[in-house]
Amino acid sequence: MIDVAIVGGGMVGASLAAALAGSGRRVLLVESAPPGTGAQPSFDERTTALGNASRRIFEGLGVWESIAPEAQPIRAIHVSDAGRFGFARLIAAEQGIEAFGYVVANRRIGIALWEVLRGAPDLLLRVPAQVTDVQIGADAVTLEVTGESAVPERFIVRLVVAADGAHSQIRTAAGIAAAVEDYAQLAIVANVASQVVHAGWAYERFTPAGPLALLPLHDGSRAVVWAAAPARAQELLAMDERAFLAQLQAQFGWRAGAFTRAVRLGAYPLRLTRAASTVAQRTVLIGNATQALHTVAGQGFNLGLRDAAILAEVLTGDDADPGAPERLERFAGWRATDRSGVTRFTDGLVKLFGDQRPGIGLLRDLGLLMFDLAPPAKSALARVSLGFGGPSPRLARGLPLRHV
Ligand SMILES: Cc1cc2nc3c(=O)[nH]c(=O)nc-3n(C[C@H](O)[C@H](O)[C@H](O)COP(=O)(O)OP(=O)(O)OC[C@H]3O[C@@H](n4cnc5c(N)ncnc54)[C@H](O)[C@@H]3O)c2cc1C
């Protein structure tokens, strides 16, 4: 019998599998897209801003060393409201930290995680393969998995972990409802070059059409994540490079100098998806399967990685039933504050800065200015990169898991 079946080997599922490697638990990982081929949606050309807790978890998983040469530290953050006077600056050195986070290409994270998984003991990989049937019972879960041979295999598992993204098939099979709120925005992702050296500065600019983020990259270029209404986003994607650069310049301004080159890499619909519960009979949801967020605060993966680190901790240290209800309740309770805090913070930012009612812009300006002048508020935000509330998992504190 398999102890833990992880369905979905994207950013979060692959991280959980790496965390459980060598734990003594027999783990099955099922991923529908072949990794390392560019076909896996989680590890595409997007970049991710990893917070400091995520960096420590990756160190514990043994993947940071291979990611680090391509990880750009965020040394300062500038937040502004387009067309208004308010702005705020956060400088990492002033908070006594090296960086607020590190920007890395998802593709690079995928390579590092899959290197670890290929050599992991007690890990059964079914890649590329689909879960073609799920039967959840009181004592075990039966999974039917079909790979390239088209001959289905049956696995009896004690716990199934849904890491299969926002449209989770396992969440549906477990009967867990999900509330979906469409922000009616697409996030355009691009790589741009500009005349001014980035020096580790990240920018978040709130515009009436949606937030625009500029993140520093290790090769000197910058990643753009630009949220806009779908029709406007389609226009921006269709226009030639010069016209796109002119639009970007008009929205962002001149803080990064003149933009000289832009490669558009794709567009992603922005929705808030919230599962009604994180656990059900012999089932746990992690990552986007349990909460998928707007990109504005760059928190989705950081939150999902903490799901993985805490679940790994809850599943190790003894060899009793990994799917026992009290164990699952312990996981759900441990995750509750962090999950709801980050979700509310992210959703609140989208709504506050998207609000065009008269007077609200002035309040935002005052808020940003007060924030800029108030050191305690700045240190509080600096701590966001460590996770929102609740005890940190051992991995995020730089401690190894206790193995069986
Ligand atoms: C433009 C953009 C920028 C972002 N920037 C940041 C950022 O800076 N910081 C941050 O923290 N977060 C960021 N995020 C959020 C982050 O990308 C997600 O939170 C993260 O990818 C979630 O990972 P996941 O593994 O839970 O889900 P997914 O990435 O959706 O992966 C799910 C995996 O499951 C596989 N799968 C699906 N169904 C099945 C099945 N039935 N059987 C087997 N396998 C299956 C898929 O192939 C995929 O590999 C960003 C998101 C976007 C769109």
Short mmCIF file of C-alpha atoms and ligand atoms in Angstrom, two decimals:
data_model
loop_
_atom_site.label_atom_id
_atom_site.label_comp_id
_atom_site.label_asym_id
_atom_site.label_seq_id
_atom_site.Cartn_x
_atom_site.Cartn_y
_atom_site.Cartn_z
CA MET A 1 0.00 0.00 0.00
CA ILE A 2 1.12 3.54 -0.78
CA ASP A 3 1.18 5.96 2.19
CA VAL A 4 0.71 9.22 0.27
CA ALA A 5 -0.34 9.80 -3.36
CA ILE A 6 0.33 13.33 -4.61
CA VAL A 7 -1.72 14.22 -7.69
CA GLY A 8 -0.01 17.08 -9.55
CA GLY A 9 3.75 17.55 -9.75
CA GLY A 10 3.69 21.32 -10.35
CA MET A 11 5.43 23.88 -8.13
CA VAL A 12 3.63 22.80 -4.94
CA GLY A 13 3.15 19.04 -5.50
CA ALA A 14 6.79 18.57 -6.58
CA SER A 15 7.90 20.53 -3.47
CA LEU A 16 5.86 18.22 -1.21
CA ALA A 17 7.32 15.13 -2.92
CA ALA A 18 10.83 16.54 -2.39
CA ALA A 19 10.05 17.26 1.28
CA LEU A 20 8.84 13.68 1.84
CA ALA A 21 11.86 12.13 0.08
CA GLY A 22 13.69 9.94 2.57
CA SER A 23 10.94 10.33 5.20
CA GLY A 24 10.15 6.61 5.25
CA ARG A 25 6.69 7.24 3.75
CA ARG A 26 6.02 5.45 0.47
CA VAL A 27 4.95 8.20 -1.92
CA LEU A 28 3.35 8.09 -5.38
CA LEU A 29 3.53 11.23 -7.54
CA VAL A 30 1.25 11.48 -10.58
CA GLU A 31 1.81 14.35 -13.03
CA SER A 32 -0.06 14.67 -16.30
CA ALA A 33 2.53 16.72 -18.26
CA PRO A 34 6.09 15.52 -18.95
CA PRO A 35 8.42 17.65 -16.77
CA GLY A 36 11.48 19.35 -18.19
CA THR A 37 9.99 19.60 -21.69
CA GLY A 38 8.42 23.03 -21.33
CA ALA A 39 5.01 21.33 -21.54
CA GLN A 40 4.33 21.48 -17.80
CA PRO A 41 2.19 24.56 -17.14
CA SER A 42 3.52 25.18 -13.62
CA PHE A 43 7.13 25.50 -14.81
CA ASP A 44 6.73 27.84 -17.77
CA GLU A 45 8.53 31.12 -18.54
CA ARG A 46 6.81 32.99 -15.70
CA THR A 47 8.91 34.19 -12.78
CA THR A 48 8.10 33.80 -9.10
CA ALA A 49 9.07 36.12 -6.25
CA LEU A 50 10.07 33.73 -3.46
CA GLY A 51 9.82 35.14 0.08
CA ASN A 52 12.48 34.51 2.71
CA ALA A 53 10.53 31.63 4.27
CA SER A 54 10.33 29.99 0.81
CA ARG A 55 14.06 30.37 0.35
CA ARG A 56 14.66 28.59 3.68
CA ILE A 57 12.23 25.80 2.77
CA PHE A 58 14.02 25.33 -0.57
CA GLU A 59 17.34 25.20 1.31
CA GLY A 60 15.88 22.41 3.45
CA LEU A 61 14.72 20.53 0.33
CA GLY A 62 18.23 20.76 -1.15
CA VAL A 63 17.12 22.75 -4.21
CA TRP A 64 18.20 26.28 -3.30
CA GLU A 65 21.86 25.70 -4.19
CA SER A 66 20.96 25.00 -7.81
CA ILE A 67 18.40 27.87 -7.96
CA ALA A 68 20.57 30.52 -6.23
CA PRO A 69 22.83 31.47 -9.21
CA GLU A 70 19.69 32.52 -11.13
CA ALA A 71 17.84 34.09 -8.18
CA GLN A 72 17.75 37.89 -8.12
CA PRO A 73 17.46 39.42 -4.61
CA ILE A 74 14.74 42.06 -4.21
CA ARG A 75 16.61 44.75 -2.28
CA ALA A 76 13.93 47.44 -2.37
CA ILE A 77 10.24 47.82 -3.21
CA HIS A 78 8.52 50.94 -4.53
CA VAL A 79 4.72 51.10 -4.41
CA SER A 80 2.80 53.86 -6.21
CA ASP A 81 -0.67 54.80 -7.38
CA ALA A 82 -0.70 55.92 -11.05
CA GLY A 83 -1.68 59.57 -11.52
CA ARG A 84 -1.65 60.30 -7.77
CA PHE A 85 0.96 61.63 -5.36
CA GLY A 86 1.14 58.79 -2.81
CA PHE A 87 3.99 56.33 -2.86
CA ALA A 88 5.94 54.15 -0.41
CA ARG A 89 9.44 52.72 -0.39
CA LEU A 90 10.73 49.72 1.48
CA ILE A 91 14.48 49.13 1.67
CA ALA A 92 15.60 45.66 2.81
CA ALA A 93 18.84 46.90 4.41
CA GLU A 94 16.83 49.35 6.58
CA GLN A 95 14.87 46.36 7.90
CA GLY A 96 18.09 44.49 8.66
CA ILE A 97 17.52 41.83 5.98
CA GLU A 98 19.45 41.02 2.80
CA ALA A 99 16.36 40.94 0.60
CA PHE A 100 12.55 40.88 0.74
CA GLY A 101 12.64 37.89 -1.59
CA TYR A 102 14.23 36.42 -4.69
CA VAL A 103 12.91 36.41 -8.25
CA VAL A 104 13.43 33.15 -10.14
CA ALA A 105 12.09 31.71 -13.40
CA ASN A 106 9.52 28.94 -12.75
CA ARG A 107 11.34 26.84 -15.36
CA ARG A 108 14.49 27.01 -13.17
CA ILE A 109 12.54 25.95 -10.05
CA GLY A 110 11.09 23.01 -12.01
CA ILE A 111 14.54 21.82 -13.12
CA ALA A 112 15.85 21.94 -9.54
CA LEU A 113 12.86 20.13 -8.02
CA TRP A 114 12.73 17.40 -10.65
CA GLU A 115 16.48 16.76 -10.25
CA VAL A 116 15.81 15.93 -6.59
CA LEU A 117 12.71 13.84 -7.40
CA ARG A 118 14.43 11.66 -10.00
CA GLY A 119 16.90 10.40 -7.37
CA ALA A 120 14.47 10.28 -4.42
CA PRO A 121 14.13 7.04 -2.42
CA ASP A 122 10.65 5.54 -1.79
CA LEU A 123 9.13 7.70 -4.53
CA LEU A 124 7.10 6.09 -7.28
CA LEU A 125 6.76 8.42 -10.28
CA ARG A 126 3.96 8.14 -12.82
CA VAL A 127 4.77 10.89 -15.33
CA PRO A 128 3.15 11.67 -17.72
CA ALA A 129 0.02 10.01 -16.41
CA GLN A 130 -3.54 10.95 -15.50
CA VAL A 131 -5.71 9.93 -12.62
CA THR A 132 -8.61 8.31 -14.49
CA ASP A 133 -10.69 7.22 -11.47
CA VAL A 134 -10.80 8.02 -7.74
CA GLN A 135 -12.76 6.09 -5.10
CA ILE A 136 -12.45 7.54 -1.61
CA GLY A 137 -13.29 5.17 1.23
CA ALA A 138 -13.07 5.29 5.02
CA ASP A 139 -9.88 3.18 5.19
CA ALA A 140 -8.18 3.88 1.86
CA VAL A 141 -8.39 5.64 -1.49
CA THR A 142 -8.29 3.68 -4.75
CA LEU A 143 -6.68 5.57 -7.62
CA GLU A 144 -6.70 4.44 -11.22
CA VAL A 145 -3.73 5.94 -13.04
CA THR A 146 -3.29 5.78 -16.80
CA GLY A 147 0.02 6.61 -18.45
CA GLU A 148 1.40 6.48 -21.97
CA SER A 149 0.85 2.70 -22.26
CA ALA A 150 -2.92 3.37 -21.89
CA VAL A 151 -3.13 0.38 -19.53
CA PRO A 152 -4.66 1.62 -16.26
CA GLU A 153 -2.87 0.79 -12.97
CA ARG A 154 -4.66 0.61 -9.61
CA PHE A 155 -3.10 1.98 -6.43
CA ILE A 156 -4.49 1.64 -2.91
CA VAL A 157 -3.33 4.67 -0.93
CA ARG A 158 -3.90 5.87 2.63
CA LEU A 159 -3.93 9.57 1.83
CA VAL A 160 -4.44 11.43 -1.45
CA VAL A 161 -3.04 14.96 -1.75
CA ALA A 162 -4.62 17.24 -4.35
CA ALA A 163 -1.84 19.39 -5.81
CA ASP A 164 -3.54 19.50 -9.20
CA GLY A 165 -4.12 23.23 -9.42
CA ALA A 166 -7.11 25.57 -9.37
CA HIS A 167 -9.37 23.23 -11.38
CA SER A 168 -8.58 20.29 -9.10
CA GLN A 169 -10.13 16.99 -10.15
CA ILE A 170 -9.33 15.48 -6.73
CA ARG A 171 -11.09 18.36 -4.92
CA THR A 172 -14.24 17.58 -6.95
CA ALA A 173 -13.92 13.82 -6.35
CA ALA A 174 -13.66 14.50 -2.60
CA GLY A 175 -16.90 16.52 -2.76
CA ILE A 176 -15.23 19.77 -1.62
CA ALA A 177 -16.92 22.84 -3.10
CA ALA A 178 -14.90 25.83 -4.32
CA ALA A 179 -16.02 29.47 -4.52
CA VAL A 180 -14.64 31.25 -7.58
CA GLU A 181 -14.56 35.04 -7.95
CA ASP A 182 -13.49 36.27 -11.37
CA TYR A 183 -11.48 39.53 -11.15
CA ALA A 184 -12.21 40.07 -14.88
CA GLN A 185 -8.51 40.69 -15.50
CA LEU A 186 -5.72 38.93 -17.40
CA ALA A 187 -2.14 39.08 -16.14
CA ILE A 188 0.17 39.76 -19.08
CA VAL A 189 3.66 38.45 -18.44
CA ALA A 190 6.62 39.96 -20.30
CA ASN A 191 10.36 40.32 -20.09
CA VAL A 192 11.60 43.87 -20.66
CA ALA A 193 14.89 45.73 -20.89
CA SER A 194 15.26 49.35 -19.80
CA GLN A 195 18.00 51.98 -19.83
CA VAL A 196 18.35 52.19 -16.04
CA VAL A 197 20.11 49.40 -14.07
CA HIS A 198 17.54 47.78 -11.76
CA ALA A 199 19.83 47.47 -8.67
CA GLY A 200 17.39 44.99 -7.14
CA TRP A 201 14.38 47.38 -7.08
CA ALA A 202 10.89 45.92 -7.53
CA TYR A 203 7.99 48.20 -8.41
CA GLU A 204 4.27 47.78 -7.83
CA ARG A 205 2.22 50.42 -9.60
CA PHE A 206 -1.54 50.50 -9.13
CA THR A 207 -3.33 51.80 -12.22
CA PRO A 208 -7.08 52.29 -12.74
CA ALA A 209 -7.00 49.29 -15.12
CA GLY A 210 -5.16 46.98 -12.71
CA PRO A 211 -1.81 46.55 -10.93
CA LEU A 212 1.48 46.56 -12.85
CA ALA A 213 4.55 44.92 -11.28
CA LEU A 214 8.15 45.19 -12.45
CA LEU A 215 10.53 42.68 -10.90
CA PRO A 216 14.33 42.62 -11.19
CA LEU A 217 15.91 39.55 -12.86
CA HIS A 218 19.40 38.13 -12.43
CA ASP A 219 20.37 38.83 -16.07
CA GLY A 220 19.69 42.57 -15.64
CA SER A 221 16.32 42.53 -17.40
CA ARG A 222 12.95 42.92 -15.66
CA ALA A 223 9.84 40.76 -15.44
CA VAL A 224 6.54 42.54 -16.02
CA VAL A 225 3.24 41.26 -14.63
CA TRP A 226 0.53 43.60 -15.87
CA ALA A 227 -3.08 42.97 -14.94
CA ALA A 228 -5.68 44.49 -17.27
CA ALA A 229 -9.30 43.96 -18.32
CA PRO A 230 -9.49 41.10 -20.87
CA ALA A 231 -10.27 43.29 -23.92
CA ARG A 232 -7.44 45.72 -23.08
CA ALA A 233 -5.07 42.80 -22.39
CA GLN A 234 -5.87 41.29 -25.80
CA GLU A 235 -5.06 44.66 -27.44
CA LEU A 236 -1.75 44.84 -25.55
CA LEU A 237 -0.87 41.30 -26.60
CA ALA A 238 -1.73 41.92 -30.26
CA MET A 239 0.13 45.23 -30.76
CA ASP A 240 3.68 45.36 -32.13
CA GLU A 241 6.63 45.72 -29.76
CA ARG A 242 7.05 49.48 -30.20
CA ALA A 243 3.41 50.18 -29.47
CA PHE A 244 3.51 47.84 -26.44
CA LEU A 245 6.63 49.59 -25.09
CA ALA A 246 4.92 52.97 -25.48
CA GLN A 247 1.84 51.74 -23.56
CA LEU A 248 4.00 50.27 -20.81
CA GLN A 249 5.98 53.52 -20.54
CA ALA A 250 2.77 55.54 -20.32
CA GLN A 251 1.41 53.35 -17.50
CA PHE A 252 4.63 52.86 -15.57
CA GLY A 253 6.36 56.23 -16.03
CA TRP A 254 10.11 56.82 -16.16
CA ARG A 255 11.44 55.46 -12.85
CA ALA A 256 13.16 52.61 -14.72
CA GLY A 257 14.26 54.87 -17.59
CA ALA A 258 13.15 54.19 -21.16
CA PHE A 259 11.97 50.66 -21.93
CA THR A 260 13.94 49.41 -24.94
CA ARG A 261 12.79 45.82 -25.55
CA ALA A 262 9.82 43.63 -24.59
CA VAL A 263 9.13 39.95 -25.09
CA ARG A 264 5.57 39.00 -24.21
CA LEU A 265 5.43 35.53 -22.70
CA GLY A 266 1.75 34.87 -22.10
CA ALA A 267 -1.41 35.89 -20.27
CA TYR A 268 -3.18 34.30 -17.30
CA PRO A 269 -6.79 34.80 -16.17
CA LEU A 270 -6.99 36.15 -12.62
CA ARG A 271 -9.50 34.58 -10.24
CA LEU A 272 -9.81 34.00 -6.54
CA THR A 273 -10.60 30.31 -5.97
CA ARG A 274 -11.22 29.22 -2.40
CA ALA A 275 -11.99 25.64 -1.41
CA ALA A 276 -14.66 25.31 1.28
CA SER A 277 -12.34 23.02 3.24
CA THR A 278 -8.67 22.00 3.12
CA VAL A 279 -9.33 18.40 4.13
CA ALA A 280 -11.93 15.70 3.66
CA GLN A 281 -11.96 11.93 4.20
CA ARG A 282 -8.41 10.70 3.39
CA THR A 283 -7.88 13.82 1.26
CA VAL A 284 -5.82 17.01 1.67
CA LEU A 285 -5.77 20.00 -0.68
CA ILE A 286 -2.61 22.09 -1.11
CA GLY A 287 -1.44 24.98 -3.32
CA ASN A 288 -3.80 26.31 -5.96
CA ALA A 289 -6.15 23.35 -5.39
CA THR A 290 -7.08 24.95 -2.07
CA GLN A 291 -6.54 28.67 -2.81
CA ALA A 292 -5.61 30.39 -6.06
CA LEU A 293 -4.97 34.12 -5.67
CA HIS A 294 -4.55 37.29 -7.74
CA THR A 295 -0.90 37.89 -8.66
CA VAL A 296 -0.81 41.39 -7.09
CA ALA A 297 1.12 40.50 -3.94
CA GLY A 298 3.11 37.55 -5.37
CA GLN A 299 1.90 35.27 -2.57
CA GLY A 300 0.22 32.25 -4.26
CA PHE A 301 3.22 29.96 -4.47
CA ASN A 302 4.75 31.16 -1.20
CA LEU A 303 1.51 30.18 0.54
CA GLY A 304 1.35 26.86 -1.32
CA LEU A 305 4.94 26.04 -0.39
CA ARG A 306 4.06 26.57 3.28
CA ASP A 307 1.12 24.15 2.75
CA ALA A 308 3.64 21.60 1.46
CA ALA A 309 6.20 22.20 4.26
CA ILE A 310 3.57 21.92 7.00
CA LEU A 311 1.91 18.85 5.46
CA ALA A 312 5.33 17.16 5.21
CA GLU A 313 5.91 17.93 8.90
CA VAL A 314 2.48 16.60 9.90
CA LEU A 315 3.13 13.37 7.93
CA THR A 316 6.57 12.63 9.36
CA GLY A 317 7.96 11.75 12.77
CA ASP A 318 5.86 8.58 13.25
CA ASP A 319 4.64 5.74 11.04
CA ALA A 320 0.97 5.74 12.07
CA ASP A 321 -1.86 6.16 9.51
CA PRO A 322 -1.06 9.25 7.38
CA GLY A 323 -4.75 9.73 6.49
CA ALA A 324 -6.16 9.53 10.03
CA PRO A 325 -8.82 12.25 10.61
CA GLU A 326 -7.04 13.79 13.62
CA ARG A 327 -3.84 14.19 11.58
CA LEU A 328 -5.74 15.90 8.77
CA GLU A 329 -7.51 18.18 11.26
CA ARG A 330 -4.12 19.13 12.73
CA PHE A 331 -2.96 20.15 9.25
CA ALA A 332 -6.15 22.14 8.53
CA GLY A 333 -5.96 23.95 11.88
CA TRP A 334 -2.29 24.81 11.44
CA ARG A 335 -2.91 26.29 7.98
CA ALA A 336 -6.08 28.26 8.79
CA THR A 337 -4.62 31.62 9.94
CA ASP A 338 -1.95 31.85 7.24
CA ARG A 339 -4.38 30.87 4.47
CA SER A 340 -7.13 33.30 5.44
CA GLY A 341 -4.67 36.13 6.26
CA VAL A 342 -2.85 35.98 2.91
CA THR A 343 -6.11 35.51 0.96
CA ARG A 344 -7.76 38.53 2.63
CA PHE A 345 -4.62 40.67 2.25
CA THR A 346 -4.30 39.89 -1.48
CA ASP A 347 -8.01 40.27 -2.27
CA GLY A 348 -8.14 43.49 -0.19
CA LEU A 349 -5.26 45.04 -2.18
CA VAL A 350 -6.98 44.29 -5.51
CA LYS A 351 -10.24 45.84 -4.28
CA LEU A 352 -8.74 48.86 -2.48
CA PHE A 353 -6.59 49.91 -5.43
CA GLY A 354 -9.26 49.04 -8.00
CA ASP A 355 -11.81 51.29 -6.27
CA GLN A 356 -12.39 54.40 -8.41
CA ARG A 357 -14.95 56.10 -6.12
CA PRO A 358 -14.21 59.79 -5.41
CA GLY A 359 -12.16 60.23 -2.21
CA ILE A 360 -10.81 56.67 -2.15
CA GLY A 361 -7.74 57.69 -4.19
CA LEU A 362 -6.91 60.39 -1.64
CA LEU A 363 -7.25 57.91 1.22
CA ARG A 364 -4.88 55.55 -0.63
CA ASP A 365 -2.37 58.38 -1.09
CA LEU A 366 -2.51 59.21 2.61
CA GLY A 367 -2.18 55.51 3.47
CA LEU A 368 0.89 55.11 1.26
CA LEU A 369 2.50 58.31 2.62
CA MET A 370 1.86 57.35 6.24
CA PHE A 371 3.19 53.91 5.48
CA ASP A 372 6.30 55.46 3.92
CA LEU A 373 6.90 57.48 7.09
CA ALA A 374 6.06 54.77 9.65
CA PRO A 375 8.86 52.32 10.43
CA PRO A 376 6.68 49.81 12.39
CA ALA A 377 4.31 49.44 9.43
CA LYS A 378 7.28 48.85 7.15
CA SER A 379 8.76 46.17 9.38
CA ALA A 380 5.34 44.52 9.55
CA LEU A 381 5.23 44.30 5.75
CA ALA A 382 8.82 43.09 5.62
CA ARG A 383 7.65 40.21 7.78
CA VAL A 384 5.03 39.25 5.16
CA SER A 385 7.84 37.51 3.29
CA LEU A 386 8.06 35.11 6.25
CA GLY A 387 4.38 34.08 6.19
CA PHE A 388 1.23 35.34 7.90
CA GLY A 389 0.68 34.14 11.43
CA GLY A 390 0.68 30.68 12.93
CA PRO A 391 3.82 28.77 13.92
CA SER A 392 6.38 28.38 11.12
CA PRO A 393 7.09 24.86 9.86
CA ARG A 394 10.48 23.37 10.79
CA LEU A 395 11.69 23.69 7.19
CA ALA A 396 10.98 27.44 7.18
CA ARG A 397 13.01 27.76 10.41
CA GLY A 398 15.98 26.04 8.78
CA LEU A 399 15.37 22.76 10.70
CA PRO A 400 15.16 19.30 9.08
CA LEU A 401 11.97 17.20 9.31
CA ARG A 402 11.91 14.43 11.90
CA HIS A 403 11.92 11.22 9.89
CA VAL A 404 10.25 7.95 10.91
C1 LIG B 1 1.51 35.46 -13.89
C2 LIG B 1 1.66 34.82 -12.55
C3 LIG B 1 2.65 35.26 -11.68
C4 LIG B 1 2.79 34.69 -10.42
N1 LIG B 1 3.76 35.17 -9.59
C5 LIG B 1 3.88 34.65 -8.35
C6 LIG B 1 4.88 35.14 -7.46
O1 LIG B 1 5.67 36.03 -7.80
N2 LIG B 1 4.95 34.60 -6.20
C7 LIG B 1 4.10 33.61 -5.79
O2 LIG B 1 4.21 33.15 -4.65
N3 LIG B 1 3.15 33.13 -6.62
C8 LIG B 1 3.01 33.62 -7.88
N4 LIG B 1 2.06 33.12 -8.73
C9 LIG B 1 1.17 32.03 -8.26
C10 LIG B 1 1.82 30.67 -8.49
O3 LIG B 1 2.26 30.56 -9.83
C11 LIG B 1 0.86 29.55 -8.16
O4 LIG B 1 0.38 29.75 -6.86
C12 LIG B 1 1.53 28.19 -8.26
O5 LIG B 1 1.90 27.91 -9.58
C13 LIG B 1 0.60 27.09 -7.78
O6 LIG B 1 1.24 25.85 -7.95
P1 LIG B 1 0.43 24.50 -7.85
O7 LIG B 1 1.47 23.42 -7.96
O8 LIG B 1 -0.47 24.50 -6.67
O9 LIG B 1 -0.56 24.48 -9.10
P2 LIG B 1 -0.24 24.47 -10.66
O10 LIG B 1 0.89 25.37 -10.95
O11 LIG B 1 -1.53 24.72 -11.36
O12 LIG B 1 0.24 22.97 -10.95
C14 LIG B 1 -0.68 21.90 -10.99
C15 LIG B 1 0.04 20.71 -11.61
O13 LIG B 1 -0.86 19.59 -11.58
C16 LIG B 1 -0.83 18.94 -12.85
N5 LIG B 1 -2.15 18.32 -12.98
C17 LIG B 1 -3.34 18.95 -13.13
N6 LIG B 1 -4.35 18.03 -13.18
C18 LIG B 1 -3.77 16.82 -13.05
C19 LIG B 1 -4.29 15.47 -13.02
N7 LIG B 1 -5.58 15.22 -13.09
N8 LIG B 1 -3.41 14.46 -12.89
C20 LIG B 1 -2.07 14.70 -12.77
N9 LIG B 1 -1.54 15.94 -12.81
C21 LIG B 1 -2.38 17.00 -12.92
C22 LIG B 1 -0.52 20.04 -13.86
O14 LIG B 1 0.07 19.53 -15.04
C23 LIG B 1 0.46 20.92 -13.07
O15 LIG B 1 1.79 20.50 -13.22
C24 LIG B 1 1.90 33.67 -10.00
C25 LIG B 1 0.89 33.22 -10.86
C26 LIG B 1 0.77 33.79 -12.13
C27 LIG B 1 -0.33 33.30 -13.03
#
